[in-house]
């Protein structure tokens, strides 16, 4: 995610209201049908910043979302088919959903009892399907829902969720907004494959992640089917509805590139978007194989959102991006999208590496060196407001230390190794070992020490987790580790 600017004004609900104040709501959808088998799944995975986000007791493997978007994108009707594997014997389990009305729920084809408290749906399946909810078994849940999707105001003032645009809407979900347009297990640690079908008025285009499978028009409505085969965290899922111009090309290596551009931004975007194959090829040299089956971008109007976001396969940009921003968001396809943080406290692994990718691109293309960027970031007081690995709260996840100080940590590793082959070998190995998975800060620091053979406690304690700005050292490279 790029650092937020002032977002366009939309009807919005504070994120805190979604995760706390809405808990005053409680509705039932069908009579209680459950029994006493198993135990309930957890309501939340105790993320340090969003403790009620996500759910325990199961792992989603696939979402099939069938969405019908109204003419002004103010209304949404949806059916979510959620295929999941139980990680323990379940008598009940939870889904995250904000704002939308639930019409019906079935588990393994039988009606399930539903209790709603704010953003938590507690589902108690019929006793007849108990065998399907034993540990290790796969089960299917179908949720039918509708309503006016919410726009969420985050703690930092930015907006996410369902953002209305001039001729449609765009769904952006970092960190909690995906729950406003489909029910699910909305924590980054539960990644899944997706099939998304979006029906819109004829003449509008609907773009999502992955590859387009089909497009069919009937009775004045067009349905677009997009498929994402590689695992994806729900905050990286997107749907963009509008009068986009869609262009399909390939890289020199045959990777499909799909761009969807709002017509008013087409001319100003063309030159930068034409560099997508070049940036992907450069990223492969630096970071290893591109992790997904397609690349691209979605470009809306300025004001459609207050930031760019690394939505999987094709990042979203509110207006034409410059090359540095394109590099940043495409780098996220490796750092954040393929290797996804285990919790939101680990966000510096996303943003620090994506920021460092900008520095590397500059260094490799005749601009300032990474060392020069490092010195500039070191001198910036904003980067020392708090440790990169421990933002004080949700409002701080997109503040400078997560980006600039995070990138400085990466550069310090490179400096200490004093061997680019070793440094980039560790980076590529890290990405390969955790490809399409999740990873934490503790796992990263342990991996770097194991592969380098160095005790880097000093580096972690000062540059990553320390409260004070470390000594730059007599050579301007940072104090050497003990």
Short mmCIF file of N, CA, C and O in Angstrom, two decimals, residues 3 15 40 42 58 111 127 160 165 171 186 229 234 252 262 264 291-292 301 340 345 361 370 383 397 430 447:
data_model
loop_
_atom_site.label_atom_id
_atom_site.label_comp_id
_atom_site.label_asym_id
_atom_site.label_seq_id
_atom_site.Cartn_x
_atom_site.Cartn_y
_atom_site.Cartn_z
N UNK A 3 1.51 5.19 0.90
CA UNK A 3 1.08 5.97 2.05
C UNK A 3 -0.12 6.84 1.68
O UNK A 3 -0.16 7.45 0.62
N UNK A 15 -13.69 2.23 11.15
CA UNK A 15 -13.28 0.83 11.30
C UNK A 15 -13.55 0.35 12.72
O UNK A 15 -13.92 -0.79 12.94
N UNK A 40 -16.94 -24.82 19.45
CA UNK A 40 -17.02 -23.66 18.55
C UNK A 40 -15.64 -23.23 18.05
O UNK A 40 -14.64 -23.34 18.78
N UNK A 42 -13.01 -20.15 16.85
CA UNK A 42 -12.73 -18.88 17.49
C UNK A 42 -13.27 -17.70 16.71
O UNK A 42 -13.25 -17.68 15.48
N UNK A 58 -10.96 -23.35 11.31
CA UNK A 58 -11.06 -23.82 9.93
C UNK A 58 -10.11 -23.00 9.05
O UNK A 58 -9.63 -21.94 9.43
N UNK A 111 -29.81 -25.94 6.12
CA UNK A 111 -29.85 -24.64 6.79
C UNK A 111 -29.07 -24.65 8.09
O UNK A 111 -29.12 -25.62 8.85
N UNK A 127 -27.07 -30.76 13.09
CA UNK A 127 -26.35 -31.91 13.62
C UNK A 127 -26.14 -32.98 12.56
O UNK A 127 -25.15 -33.73 12.59
N UNK A 160 -11.51 2.73 3.01
CA UNK A 160 -11.41 1.45 2.33
C UNK A 160 -12.78 0.82 2.28
O UNK A 160 -13.78 1.43 2.65
N UNK A 165 -17.27 5.38 -7.09
CA UNK A 165 -16.53 6.20 -8.05
C UNK A 165 -17.53 6.91 -8.96
O UNK A 165 -18.75 6.77 -8.80
N UNK A 171 -13.47 -1.95 -4.79
CA UNK A 171 -13.37 -2.57 -3.47
C UNK A 171 -11.91 -2.71 -3.10
O UNK A 171 -11.15 -3.38 -3.80
N UNK A 186 -11.40 -13.16 7.34
CA UNK A 186 -10.71 -11.98 6.82
C UNK A 186 -9.48 -11.59 7.64
O UNK A 186 -9.37 -10.47 8.12
N UNK A 229 -6.03 -18.56 -9.11
CA UNK A 229 -5.64 -19.92 -8.71
C UNK A 229 -4.68 -19.91 -7.52
O UNK A 229 -4.76 -20.78 -6.66
N UNK A 234 -7.51 -12.13 1.77
CA UNK A 234 -8.73 -11.43 1.37
C UNK A 234 -8.52 -9.93 1.23
O UNK A 234 -9.22 -9.27 0.44
N UNK A 252 7.83 -10.50 -22.37
CA UNK A 252 8.69 -11.26 -23.27
C UNK A 252 8.74 -12.73 -22.92
O UNK A 252 8.97 -13.58 -23.80
N UNK A 262 -9.29 3.74 -16.50
CA UNK A 262 -10.38 4.69 -16.69
C UNK A 262 -10.00 5.59 -17.88
O UNK A 262 -8.89 6.09 -17.95
N UNK A 264 -10.29 8.59 -18.92
CA UNK A 264 -9.69 9.91 -18.74
C UNK A 264 -8.24 9.83 -18.30
O UNK A 264 -7.49 10.82 -18.39
N UNK A 291 5.67 -14.51 -8.89
CA UNK A 291 4.92 -15.55 -8.18
C UNK A 291 3.52 -15.86 -8.70
O UNK A 291 2.88 -16.78 -8.19
N UNK A 292 3.03 -15.11 -9.70
CA UNK A 292 1.63 -15.29 -10.11
C UNK A 292 1.52 -15.54 -11.61
O UNK A 292 2.48 -15.38 -12.36
N UNK A 301 -9.67 7.09 -11.47
CA UNK A 301 -9.51 8.54 -11.47
C UNK A 301 -8.84 8.99 -10.18
O UNK A 301 -9.00 8.35 -9.14
N UNK A 340 2.99 -13.28 2.60
CA UNK A 340 2.03 -12.40 3.28
C UNK A 340 2.31 -12.38 4.77
O UNK A 340 2.69 -13.40 5.35
N UNK A 345 1.18 -6.74 12.57
CA UNK A 345 2.41 -6.18 13.15
C UNK A 345 3.61 -6.41 12.22
O UNK A 345 4.61 -5.69 12.31
N UNK A 361 15.66 -0.02 -7.77
CA UNK A 361 15.34 0.38 -9.14
C UNK A 361 16.09 1.66 -9.50
O UNK A 361 16.68 1.76 -10.58
N UNK A 370 21.15 3.07 -3.58
CA UNK A 370 20.44 2.67 -2.37
C UNK A 370 21.08 3.30 -1.14
O UNK A 370 20.39 3.67 -0.18
N UNK A 383 10.91 8.97 10.13
CA UNK A 383 11.19 7.53 10.12
C UNK A 383 11.55 6.98 11.49
O UNK A 383 11.66 5.75 11.65
N UNK A 397 0.02 1.96 10.96
CA UNK A 397 0.48 0.93 10.04
C UNK A 397 0.98 1.48 8.71
O UNK A 397 1.79 0.84 8.04
N UNK A 430 14.39 -16.57 0.85
CA UNK A 430 13.26 -16.25 1.73
C UNK A 430 11.95 -16.29 0.96
O UNK A 430 10.97 -16.90 1.40
N UNK A 447 15.71 -16.54 9.78
CA UNK A 447 16.15 -17.02 8.47
C UNK A 447 17.43 -16.30 8.04
O UNK A 447 18.38 -16.94 7.56
#
